[in-house]
mmCIF file of C-alpha atoms in Angstrom:
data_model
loop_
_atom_site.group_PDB
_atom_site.id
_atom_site.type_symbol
_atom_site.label_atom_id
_atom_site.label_comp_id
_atom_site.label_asym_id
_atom_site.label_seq_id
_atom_site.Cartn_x
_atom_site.Cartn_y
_atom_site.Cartn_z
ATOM 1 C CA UNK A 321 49.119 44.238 2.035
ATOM 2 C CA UNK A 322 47.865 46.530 4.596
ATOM 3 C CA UNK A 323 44.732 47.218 2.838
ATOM 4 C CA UNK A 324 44.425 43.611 2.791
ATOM 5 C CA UNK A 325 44.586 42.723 6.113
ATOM 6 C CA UNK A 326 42.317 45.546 7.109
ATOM 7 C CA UNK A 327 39.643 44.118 4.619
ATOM 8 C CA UNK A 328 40.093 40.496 6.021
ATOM 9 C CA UNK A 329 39.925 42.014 9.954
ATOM 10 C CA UNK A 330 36.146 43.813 9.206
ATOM 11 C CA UNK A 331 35.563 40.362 6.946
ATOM 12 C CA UNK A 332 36.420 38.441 10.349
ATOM 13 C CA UNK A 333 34.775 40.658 12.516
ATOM 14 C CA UNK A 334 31.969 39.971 10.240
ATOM 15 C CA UNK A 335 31.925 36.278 10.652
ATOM 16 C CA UNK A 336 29.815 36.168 14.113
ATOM 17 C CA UNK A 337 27.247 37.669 12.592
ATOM 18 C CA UNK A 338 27.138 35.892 9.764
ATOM 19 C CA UNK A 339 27.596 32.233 11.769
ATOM 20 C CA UNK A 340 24.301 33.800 14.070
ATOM 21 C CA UNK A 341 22.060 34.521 10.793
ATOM 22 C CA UNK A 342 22.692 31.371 9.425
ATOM 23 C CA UNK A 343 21.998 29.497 12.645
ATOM 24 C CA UNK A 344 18.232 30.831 12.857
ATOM 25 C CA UNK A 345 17.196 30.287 9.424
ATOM 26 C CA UNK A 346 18.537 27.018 10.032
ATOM 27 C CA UNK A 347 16.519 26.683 13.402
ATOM 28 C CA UNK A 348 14.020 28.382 11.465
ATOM 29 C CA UNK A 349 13.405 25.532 8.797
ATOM 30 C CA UNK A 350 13.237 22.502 10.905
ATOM 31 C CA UNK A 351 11.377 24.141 14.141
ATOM 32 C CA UNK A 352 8.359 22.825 12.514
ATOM 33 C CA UNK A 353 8.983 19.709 13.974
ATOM 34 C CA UNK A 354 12.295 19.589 15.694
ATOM 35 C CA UNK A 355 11.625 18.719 19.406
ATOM 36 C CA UNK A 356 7.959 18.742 18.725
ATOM 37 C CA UNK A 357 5.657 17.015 20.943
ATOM 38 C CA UNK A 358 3.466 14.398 19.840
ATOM 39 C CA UNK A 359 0.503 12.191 21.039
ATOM 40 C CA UNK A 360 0.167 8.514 19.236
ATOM 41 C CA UNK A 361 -2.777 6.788 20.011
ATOM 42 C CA UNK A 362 -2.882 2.972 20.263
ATOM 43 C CA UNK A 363 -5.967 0.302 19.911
ATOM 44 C CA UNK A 364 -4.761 -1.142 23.193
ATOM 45 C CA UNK A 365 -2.769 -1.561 26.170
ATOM 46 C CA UNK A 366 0.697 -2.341 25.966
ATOM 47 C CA UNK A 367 1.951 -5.742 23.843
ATOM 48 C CA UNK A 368 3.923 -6.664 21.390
ATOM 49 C CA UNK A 369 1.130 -5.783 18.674
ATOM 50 C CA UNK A 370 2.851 -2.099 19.380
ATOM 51 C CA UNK A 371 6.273 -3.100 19.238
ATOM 52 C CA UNK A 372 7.656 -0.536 16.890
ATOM 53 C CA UNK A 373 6.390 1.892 18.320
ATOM 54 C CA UNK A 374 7.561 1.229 21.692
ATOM 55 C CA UNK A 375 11.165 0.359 20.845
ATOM 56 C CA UNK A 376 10.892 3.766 18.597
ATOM 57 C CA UNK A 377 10.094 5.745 21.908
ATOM 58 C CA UNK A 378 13.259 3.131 23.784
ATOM 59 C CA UNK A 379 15.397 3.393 21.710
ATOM 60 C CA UNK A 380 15.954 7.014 20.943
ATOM 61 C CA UNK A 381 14.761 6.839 17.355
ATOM 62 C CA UNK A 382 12.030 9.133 17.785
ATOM 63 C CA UNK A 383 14.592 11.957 19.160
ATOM 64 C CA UNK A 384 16.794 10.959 16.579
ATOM 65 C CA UNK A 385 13.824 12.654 14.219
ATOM 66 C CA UNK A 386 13.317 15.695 15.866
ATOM 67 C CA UNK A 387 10.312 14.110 17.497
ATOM 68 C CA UNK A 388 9.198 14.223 21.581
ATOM 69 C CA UNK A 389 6.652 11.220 21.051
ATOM 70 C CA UNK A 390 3.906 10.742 23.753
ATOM 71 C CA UNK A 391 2.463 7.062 23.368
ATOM 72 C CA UNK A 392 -1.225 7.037 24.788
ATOM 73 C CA UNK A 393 -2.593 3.446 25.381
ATOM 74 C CA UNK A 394 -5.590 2.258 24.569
ATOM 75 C CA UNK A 395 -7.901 0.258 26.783
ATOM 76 C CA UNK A 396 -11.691 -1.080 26.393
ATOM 77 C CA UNK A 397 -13.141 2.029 26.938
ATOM 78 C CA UNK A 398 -11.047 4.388 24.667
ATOM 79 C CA UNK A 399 -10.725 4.664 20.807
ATOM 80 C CA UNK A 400 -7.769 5.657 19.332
ATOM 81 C CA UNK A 401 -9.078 7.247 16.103
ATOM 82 C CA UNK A 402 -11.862 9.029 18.613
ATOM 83 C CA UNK A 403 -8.574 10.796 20.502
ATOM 84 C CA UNK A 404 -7.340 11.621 17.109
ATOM 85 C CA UNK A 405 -10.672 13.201 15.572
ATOM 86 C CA UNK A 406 -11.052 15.020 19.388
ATOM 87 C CA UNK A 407 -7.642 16.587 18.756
ATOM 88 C CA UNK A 408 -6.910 14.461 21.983
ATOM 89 C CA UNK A 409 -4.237 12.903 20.077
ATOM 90 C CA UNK A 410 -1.841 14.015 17.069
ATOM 91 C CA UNK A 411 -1.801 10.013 15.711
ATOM 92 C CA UNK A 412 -3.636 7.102 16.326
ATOM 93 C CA UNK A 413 -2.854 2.966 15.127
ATOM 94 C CA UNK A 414 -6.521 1.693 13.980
ATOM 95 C CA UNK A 415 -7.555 -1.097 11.220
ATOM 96 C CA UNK A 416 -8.590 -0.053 7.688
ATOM 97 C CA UNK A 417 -11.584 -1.174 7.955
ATOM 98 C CA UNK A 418 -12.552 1.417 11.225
ATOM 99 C CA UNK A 419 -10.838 3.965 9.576
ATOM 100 C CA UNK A 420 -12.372 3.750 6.314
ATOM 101 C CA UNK A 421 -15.922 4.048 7.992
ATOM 102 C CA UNK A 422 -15.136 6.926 10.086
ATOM 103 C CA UNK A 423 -14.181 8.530 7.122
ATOM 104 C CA UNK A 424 -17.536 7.651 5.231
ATOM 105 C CA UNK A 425 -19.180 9.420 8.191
ATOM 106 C CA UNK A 426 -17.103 12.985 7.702
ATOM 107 C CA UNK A 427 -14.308 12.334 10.142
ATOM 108 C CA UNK A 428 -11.149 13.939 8.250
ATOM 109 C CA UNK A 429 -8.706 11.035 8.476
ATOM 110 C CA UNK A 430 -6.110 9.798 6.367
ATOM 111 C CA UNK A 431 -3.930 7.109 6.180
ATOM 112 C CA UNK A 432 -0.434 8.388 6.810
ATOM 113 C CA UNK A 433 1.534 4.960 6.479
ATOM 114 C CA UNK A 434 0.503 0.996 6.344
ATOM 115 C CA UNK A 435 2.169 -0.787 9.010
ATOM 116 C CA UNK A 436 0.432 -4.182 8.893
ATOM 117 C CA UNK A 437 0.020 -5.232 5.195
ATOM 118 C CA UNK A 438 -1.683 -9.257 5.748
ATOM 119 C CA UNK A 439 -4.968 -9.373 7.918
ATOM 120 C CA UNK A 440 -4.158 -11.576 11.188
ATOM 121 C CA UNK A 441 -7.396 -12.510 11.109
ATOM 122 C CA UNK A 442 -8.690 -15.993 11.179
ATOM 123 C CA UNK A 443 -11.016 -18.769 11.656
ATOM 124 C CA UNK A 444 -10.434 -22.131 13.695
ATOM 125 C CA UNK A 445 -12.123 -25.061 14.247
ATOM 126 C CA UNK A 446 -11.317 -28.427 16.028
ATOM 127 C CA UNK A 447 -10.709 -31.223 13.814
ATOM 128 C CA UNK A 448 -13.351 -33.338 15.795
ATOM 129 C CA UNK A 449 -15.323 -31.342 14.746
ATOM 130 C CA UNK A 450 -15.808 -32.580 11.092
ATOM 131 C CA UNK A 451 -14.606 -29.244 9.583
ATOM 132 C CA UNK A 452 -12.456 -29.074 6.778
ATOM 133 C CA UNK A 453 -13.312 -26.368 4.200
ATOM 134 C CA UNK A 454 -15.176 -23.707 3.915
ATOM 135 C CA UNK A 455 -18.138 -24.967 2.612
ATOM 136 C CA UNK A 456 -18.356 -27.273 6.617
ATOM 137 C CA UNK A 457 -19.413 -24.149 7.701
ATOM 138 C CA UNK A 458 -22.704 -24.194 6.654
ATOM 139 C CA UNK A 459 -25.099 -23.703 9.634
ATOM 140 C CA UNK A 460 -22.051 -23.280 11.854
ATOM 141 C CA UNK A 461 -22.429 -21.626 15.319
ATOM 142 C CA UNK A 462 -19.362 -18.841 15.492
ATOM 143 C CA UNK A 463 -17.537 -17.260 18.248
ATOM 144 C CA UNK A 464 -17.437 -13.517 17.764
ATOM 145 C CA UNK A 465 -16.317 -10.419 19.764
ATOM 146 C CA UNK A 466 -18.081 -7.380 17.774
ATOM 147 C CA UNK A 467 -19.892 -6.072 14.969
ATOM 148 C CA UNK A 468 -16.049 -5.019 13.412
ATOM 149 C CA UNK A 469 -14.543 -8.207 13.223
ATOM 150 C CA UNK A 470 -17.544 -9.728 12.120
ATOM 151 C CA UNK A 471 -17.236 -7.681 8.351
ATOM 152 C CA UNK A 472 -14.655 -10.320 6.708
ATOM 153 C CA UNK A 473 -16.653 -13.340 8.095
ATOM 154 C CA UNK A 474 -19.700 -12.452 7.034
ATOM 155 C CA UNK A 475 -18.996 -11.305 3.446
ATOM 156 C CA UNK A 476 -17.190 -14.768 3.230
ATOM 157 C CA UNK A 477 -20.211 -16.116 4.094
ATOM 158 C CA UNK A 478 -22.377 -13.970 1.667
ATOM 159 C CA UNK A 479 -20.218 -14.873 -1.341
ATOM 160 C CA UNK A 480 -19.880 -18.651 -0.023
ATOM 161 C CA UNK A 481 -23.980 -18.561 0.172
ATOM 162 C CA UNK A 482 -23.399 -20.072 4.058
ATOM 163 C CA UNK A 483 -26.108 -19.472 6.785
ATOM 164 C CA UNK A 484 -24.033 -19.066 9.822
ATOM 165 C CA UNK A 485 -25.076 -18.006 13.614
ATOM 166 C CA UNK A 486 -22.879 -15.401 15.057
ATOM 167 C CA UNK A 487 -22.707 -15.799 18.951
ATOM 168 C CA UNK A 488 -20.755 -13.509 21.005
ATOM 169 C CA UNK A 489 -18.376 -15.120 23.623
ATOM 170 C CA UNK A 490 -16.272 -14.522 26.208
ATOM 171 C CA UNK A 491 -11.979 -13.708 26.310
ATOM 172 C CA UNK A 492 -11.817 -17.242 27.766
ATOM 173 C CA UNK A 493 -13.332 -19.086 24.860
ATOM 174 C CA UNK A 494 -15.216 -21.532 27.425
ATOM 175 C CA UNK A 495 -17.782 -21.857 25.099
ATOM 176 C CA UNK A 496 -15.267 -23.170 22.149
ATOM 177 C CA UNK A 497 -13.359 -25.229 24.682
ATOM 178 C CA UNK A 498 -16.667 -27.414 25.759
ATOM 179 C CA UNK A 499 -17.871 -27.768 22.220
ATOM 180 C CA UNK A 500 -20.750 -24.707 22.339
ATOM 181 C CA UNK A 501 -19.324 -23.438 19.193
ATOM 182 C CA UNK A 502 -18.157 -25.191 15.879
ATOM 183 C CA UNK A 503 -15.784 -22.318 15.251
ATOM 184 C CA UNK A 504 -13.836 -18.989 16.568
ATOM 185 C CA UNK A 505 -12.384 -16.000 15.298
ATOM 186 C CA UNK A 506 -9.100 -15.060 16.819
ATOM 187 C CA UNK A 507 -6.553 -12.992 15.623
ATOM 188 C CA UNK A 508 -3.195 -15.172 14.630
ATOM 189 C CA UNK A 509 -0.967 -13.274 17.009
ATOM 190 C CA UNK A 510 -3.032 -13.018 20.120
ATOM 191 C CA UNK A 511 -6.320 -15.524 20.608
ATOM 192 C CA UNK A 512 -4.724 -18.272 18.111
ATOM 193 C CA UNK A 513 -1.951 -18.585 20.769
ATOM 194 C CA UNK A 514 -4.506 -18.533 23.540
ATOM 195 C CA UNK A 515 -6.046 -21.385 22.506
ATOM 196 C CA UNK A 516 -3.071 -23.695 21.930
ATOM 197 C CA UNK A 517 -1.694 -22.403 26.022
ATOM 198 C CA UNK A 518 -5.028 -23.860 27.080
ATOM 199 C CA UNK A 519 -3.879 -27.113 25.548
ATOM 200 C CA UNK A 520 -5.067 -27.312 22.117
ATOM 201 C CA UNK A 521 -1.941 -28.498 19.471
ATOM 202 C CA UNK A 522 -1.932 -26.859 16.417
ATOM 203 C CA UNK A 523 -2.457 -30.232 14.364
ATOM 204 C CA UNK A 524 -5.567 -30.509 16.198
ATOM 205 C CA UNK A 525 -7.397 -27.205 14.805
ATOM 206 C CA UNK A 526 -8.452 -26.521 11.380
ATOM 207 C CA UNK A 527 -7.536 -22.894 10.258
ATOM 208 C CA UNK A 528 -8.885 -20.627 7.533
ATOM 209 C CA UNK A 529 -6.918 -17.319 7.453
ATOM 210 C CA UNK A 530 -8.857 -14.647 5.437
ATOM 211 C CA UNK A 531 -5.730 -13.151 3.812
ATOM 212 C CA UNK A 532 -5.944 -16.693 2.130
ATOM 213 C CA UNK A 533 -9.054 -16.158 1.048
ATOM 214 C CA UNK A 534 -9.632 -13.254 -1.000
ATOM 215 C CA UNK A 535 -10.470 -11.139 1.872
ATOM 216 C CA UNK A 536 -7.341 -9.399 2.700
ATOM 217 C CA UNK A 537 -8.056 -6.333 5.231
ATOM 218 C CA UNK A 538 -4.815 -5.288 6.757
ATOM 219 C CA UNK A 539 -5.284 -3.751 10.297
ATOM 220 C CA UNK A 540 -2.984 -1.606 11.591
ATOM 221 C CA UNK A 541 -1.926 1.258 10.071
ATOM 222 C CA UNK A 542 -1.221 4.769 10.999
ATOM 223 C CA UNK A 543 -3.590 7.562 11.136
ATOM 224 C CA UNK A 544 -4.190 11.244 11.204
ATOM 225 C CA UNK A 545 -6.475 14.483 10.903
ATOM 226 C CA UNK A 546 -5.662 15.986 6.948
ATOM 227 C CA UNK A 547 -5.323 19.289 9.049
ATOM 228 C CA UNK A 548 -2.577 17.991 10.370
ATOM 229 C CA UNK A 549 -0.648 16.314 7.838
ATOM 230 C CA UNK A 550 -1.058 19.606 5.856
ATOM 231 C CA UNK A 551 -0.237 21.823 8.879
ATOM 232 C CA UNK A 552 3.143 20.331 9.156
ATOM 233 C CA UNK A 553 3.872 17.338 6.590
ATOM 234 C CA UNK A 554 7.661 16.851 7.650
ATOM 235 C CA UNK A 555 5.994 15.362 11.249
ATOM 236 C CA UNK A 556 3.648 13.072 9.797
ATOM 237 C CA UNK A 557 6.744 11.896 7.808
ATOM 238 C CA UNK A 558 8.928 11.603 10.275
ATOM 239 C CA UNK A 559 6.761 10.084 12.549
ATOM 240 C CA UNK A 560 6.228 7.049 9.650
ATOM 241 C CA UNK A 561 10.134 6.998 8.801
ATOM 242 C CA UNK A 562 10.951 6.230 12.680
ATOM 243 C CA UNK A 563 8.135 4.369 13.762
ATOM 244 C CA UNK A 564 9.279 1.545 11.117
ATOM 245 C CA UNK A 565 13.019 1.990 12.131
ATOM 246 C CA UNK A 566 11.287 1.076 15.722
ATOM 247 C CA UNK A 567 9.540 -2.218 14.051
ATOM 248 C CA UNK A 568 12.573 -2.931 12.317
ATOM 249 C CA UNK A 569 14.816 -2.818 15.662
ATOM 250 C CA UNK A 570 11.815 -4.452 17.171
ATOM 251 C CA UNK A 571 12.451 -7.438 14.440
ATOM 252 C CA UNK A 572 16.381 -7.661 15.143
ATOM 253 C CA UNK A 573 16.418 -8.011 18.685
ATOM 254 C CA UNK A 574 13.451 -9.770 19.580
ATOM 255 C CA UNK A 575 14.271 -10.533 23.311
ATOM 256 C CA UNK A 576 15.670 -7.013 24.113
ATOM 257 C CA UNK A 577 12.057 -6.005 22.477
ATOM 258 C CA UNK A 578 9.981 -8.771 24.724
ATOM 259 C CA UNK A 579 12.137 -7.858 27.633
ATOM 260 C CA UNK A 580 11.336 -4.210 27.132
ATOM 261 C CA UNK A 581 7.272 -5.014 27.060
ATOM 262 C CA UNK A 582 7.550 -6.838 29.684
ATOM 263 C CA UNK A 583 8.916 -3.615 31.860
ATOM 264 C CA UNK A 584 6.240 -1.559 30.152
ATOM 265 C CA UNK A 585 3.789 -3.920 31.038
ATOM 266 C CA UNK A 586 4.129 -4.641 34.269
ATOM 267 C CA UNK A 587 4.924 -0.721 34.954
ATOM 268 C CA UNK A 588 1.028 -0.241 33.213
ATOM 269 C CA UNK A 589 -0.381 -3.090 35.489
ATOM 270 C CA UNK A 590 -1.083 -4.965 32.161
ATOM 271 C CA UNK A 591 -0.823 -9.207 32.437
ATOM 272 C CA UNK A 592 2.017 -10.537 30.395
ATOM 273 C CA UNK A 593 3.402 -13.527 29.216
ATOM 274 C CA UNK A 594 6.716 -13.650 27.796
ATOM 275 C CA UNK A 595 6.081 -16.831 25.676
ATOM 276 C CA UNK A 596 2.775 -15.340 24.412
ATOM 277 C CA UNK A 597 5.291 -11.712 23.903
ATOM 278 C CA UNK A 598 8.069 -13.848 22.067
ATOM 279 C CA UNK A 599 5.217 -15.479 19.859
ATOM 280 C CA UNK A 600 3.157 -12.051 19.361
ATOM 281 C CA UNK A 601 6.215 -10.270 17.926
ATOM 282 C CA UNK A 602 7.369 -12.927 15.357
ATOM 283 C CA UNK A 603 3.498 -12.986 14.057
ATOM 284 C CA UNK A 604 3.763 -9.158 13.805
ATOM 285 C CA UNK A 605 6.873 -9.739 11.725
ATOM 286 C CA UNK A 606 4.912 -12.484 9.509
ATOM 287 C CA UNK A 607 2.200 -9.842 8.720
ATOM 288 C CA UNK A 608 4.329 -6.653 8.734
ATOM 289 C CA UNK A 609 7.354 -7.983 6.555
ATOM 290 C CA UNK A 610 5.654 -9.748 3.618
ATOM 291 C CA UNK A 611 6.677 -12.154 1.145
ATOM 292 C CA UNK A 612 10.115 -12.164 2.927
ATOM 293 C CA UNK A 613 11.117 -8.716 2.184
ATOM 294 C CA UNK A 614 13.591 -7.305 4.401
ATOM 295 C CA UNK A 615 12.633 -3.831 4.407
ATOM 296 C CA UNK A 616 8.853 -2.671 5.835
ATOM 297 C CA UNK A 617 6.595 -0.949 2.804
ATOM 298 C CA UNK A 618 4.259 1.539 4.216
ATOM 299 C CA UNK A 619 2.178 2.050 1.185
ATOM 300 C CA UNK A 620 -1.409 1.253 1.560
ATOM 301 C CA UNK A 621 -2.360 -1.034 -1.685
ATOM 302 C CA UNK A 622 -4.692 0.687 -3.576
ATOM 303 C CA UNK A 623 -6.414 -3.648 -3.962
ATOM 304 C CA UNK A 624 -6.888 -3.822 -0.781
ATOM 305 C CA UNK A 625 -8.220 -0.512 0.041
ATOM 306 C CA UNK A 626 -10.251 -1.075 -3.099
ATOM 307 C CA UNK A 627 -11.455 -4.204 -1.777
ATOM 308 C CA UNK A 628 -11.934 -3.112 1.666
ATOM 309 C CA UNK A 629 -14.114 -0.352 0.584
ATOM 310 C CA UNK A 630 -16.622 -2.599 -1.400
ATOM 311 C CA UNK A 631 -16.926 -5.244 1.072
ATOM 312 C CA UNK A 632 -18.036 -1.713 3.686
ATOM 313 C CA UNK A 633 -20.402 -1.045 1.085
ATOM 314 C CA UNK A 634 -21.543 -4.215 0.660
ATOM 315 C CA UNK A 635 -22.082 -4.429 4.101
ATOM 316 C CA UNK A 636 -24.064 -1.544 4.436
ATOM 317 C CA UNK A 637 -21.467 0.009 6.902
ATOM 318 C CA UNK A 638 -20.739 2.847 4.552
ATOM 319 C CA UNK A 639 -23.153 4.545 1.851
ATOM 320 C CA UNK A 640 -20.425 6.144 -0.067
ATOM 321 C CA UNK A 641 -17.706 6.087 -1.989
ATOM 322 C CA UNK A 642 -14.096 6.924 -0.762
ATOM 323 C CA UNK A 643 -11.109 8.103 -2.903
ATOM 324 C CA UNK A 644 -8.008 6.086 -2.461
ATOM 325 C CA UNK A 645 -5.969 9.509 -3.480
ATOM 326 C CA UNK A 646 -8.152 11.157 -0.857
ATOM 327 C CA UNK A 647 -7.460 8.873 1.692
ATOM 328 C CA UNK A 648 -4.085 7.697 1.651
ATOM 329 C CA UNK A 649 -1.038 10.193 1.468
ATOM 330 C CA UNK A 650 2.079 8.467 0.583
ATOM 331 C CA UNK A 651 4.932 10.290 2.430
ATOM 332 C CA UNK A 652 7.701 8.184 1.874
ATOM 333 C CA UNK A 653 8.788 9.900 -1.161
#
């Protein structure tokens, strides 16, 4: 019994030692991105577009992950997939469509998760206008912002065999208000709303969403250097896996989230609206949470990458061809 006990004490004695080895390989395993610091690029300032990812930072989730997230808004004269390719940023939020071209042109990126899976993307007209299909279009003067959102429009128009005039106007559609244009791009969750606060009703616009039409390029998703992804996996995971537990608390408690933007806003000097907020975030859930699913699928389809990459090509914006296996990692396995 003696022998015993004396074999137990130097077993006990033992114990500390023991607890203290198994504590660093512990530490050990999951310092590769427990407490890490990260920078995520966003397209733009602060709004409801970014939701997730704000409430992700608000909420805790991002701790709750091992993750220190920095959030770096965008503006007019910064590019988020720029920041990530500059090592300026660790992440960026871009559209397919960008990211797919800076690809074509050697940039290293990869698609890390799918956030937005239906294109927001739209055309409007005024009913007094005469429009009612496609085809009305023909010879059509068209509010534009850029060369990027021009892409789904004008390979529309290509397979439609419709001579259009592109005309680039200004954030307060004047032009569309007084009758200068026939028709306007806007975006469902931002300029769509825009235009029915400067008094237009909804019954008295003609709409042609692209996602309707064959021409389904979902914008954001979530981006990174392959360097990265490869130099630590288990962060670009994690930073997927809690970014859509931030949309998904984002979708649940709408007016804590619109409430929260609001603060951030205001504390980045950016003009808000809480009604335009309120109808921002439920159009984010309408093109995040498709076909009434109630959990968020970050998987880029491999149709509309596909069909993405030929309308690029098409376009002449890209001159080669880009693997889908190359491109997009799925790491929600």
């Amino acid at each position: 019994m003696k022998q015993i006990n004396k074999k137990m004490c130097r077993s006990y004695r033992c114990l500390p030692l023991l607890l203290t080895l198994l504590g660093l390989l512990l530490a050990d395993s999951t310092s590769a991105y427990e407490g890490k610091t990260v920078r995520l690029a966003l397209q733009w300032f602060p709004q409801a577009q970014f939701a997730g990812y704000y409430m992700a930072k608000e909420k805790g989730i991002y701790s709750e992950y091992g993750l220190n997230v920095e959030i770096l808004r965008g503006d007019a004269d910064s590019d988020s997939l720029v920041r990530v390719v500059s090592g300026k940023a660790d992440f960026g939020t871009a559209f397919l469509s960008t990211a797919i071209e800076r690809r074509s042109k050697g940039a290293p990126l990869i698609n890390i998760g799918q956030i937005v899976q239906r294109s927001a993307l739209m055309l409007v007209a005024r009913n007094n206008s005469g429009i009612r299909t496609i085809k009305d279009l023909d010879g059509a003067r068209i509010g534009t912002w850029g060369n990027t959102f021009q892409l789904q429009p004008q390979a529309l128009f290509r397979r439609e065999q419709l001579q259009v005039d592109f005309v680039r106007q200004a954030p307060s559609f004047e032009l569309f208000m007084r009758g200068g244009l026939d028709a306007t791009l806007a975006m469902w969750y931002n300029e769509y709303y825009r235009l029915i606060a400067y008094g237009l009703n909804p019954d008295e616009m003609t709409t042609f969403f692209f996602s309707d039409l064959d021409l389904n390029q979902p914008e954001d998703g979530i981006y990174c250097l392959e360097s990265t992804m490869k130099k630590s996996p288990e962060t670009a995971a994690a930073l997927v896996q809690a970014s859509v537990k931030g949309w998904e608390y984002a979708f649940a408690h709408p007016k804590e989230t619109v409430d929260t933007l609001l603060r951030i806003m205001k504390m980045h000097k950016v003009r808000a609206n809480k009604a335009h907020q309120t109808w921002m975030l439920a159009r984010m859930q309408d093109i995040i949470m498709v076909e009434g699913r109630s959990q968020l699928d970050t998987r880029l389809k491999i149709d509309d990458f596909n069909a993405t990459s030929k309308m690029l090509l098409q376009n002449g914006v890209t001159t080669t061809d880009i693997s889908y296996h190359e491109f997009y990692k799925d790491l929600s396995q």
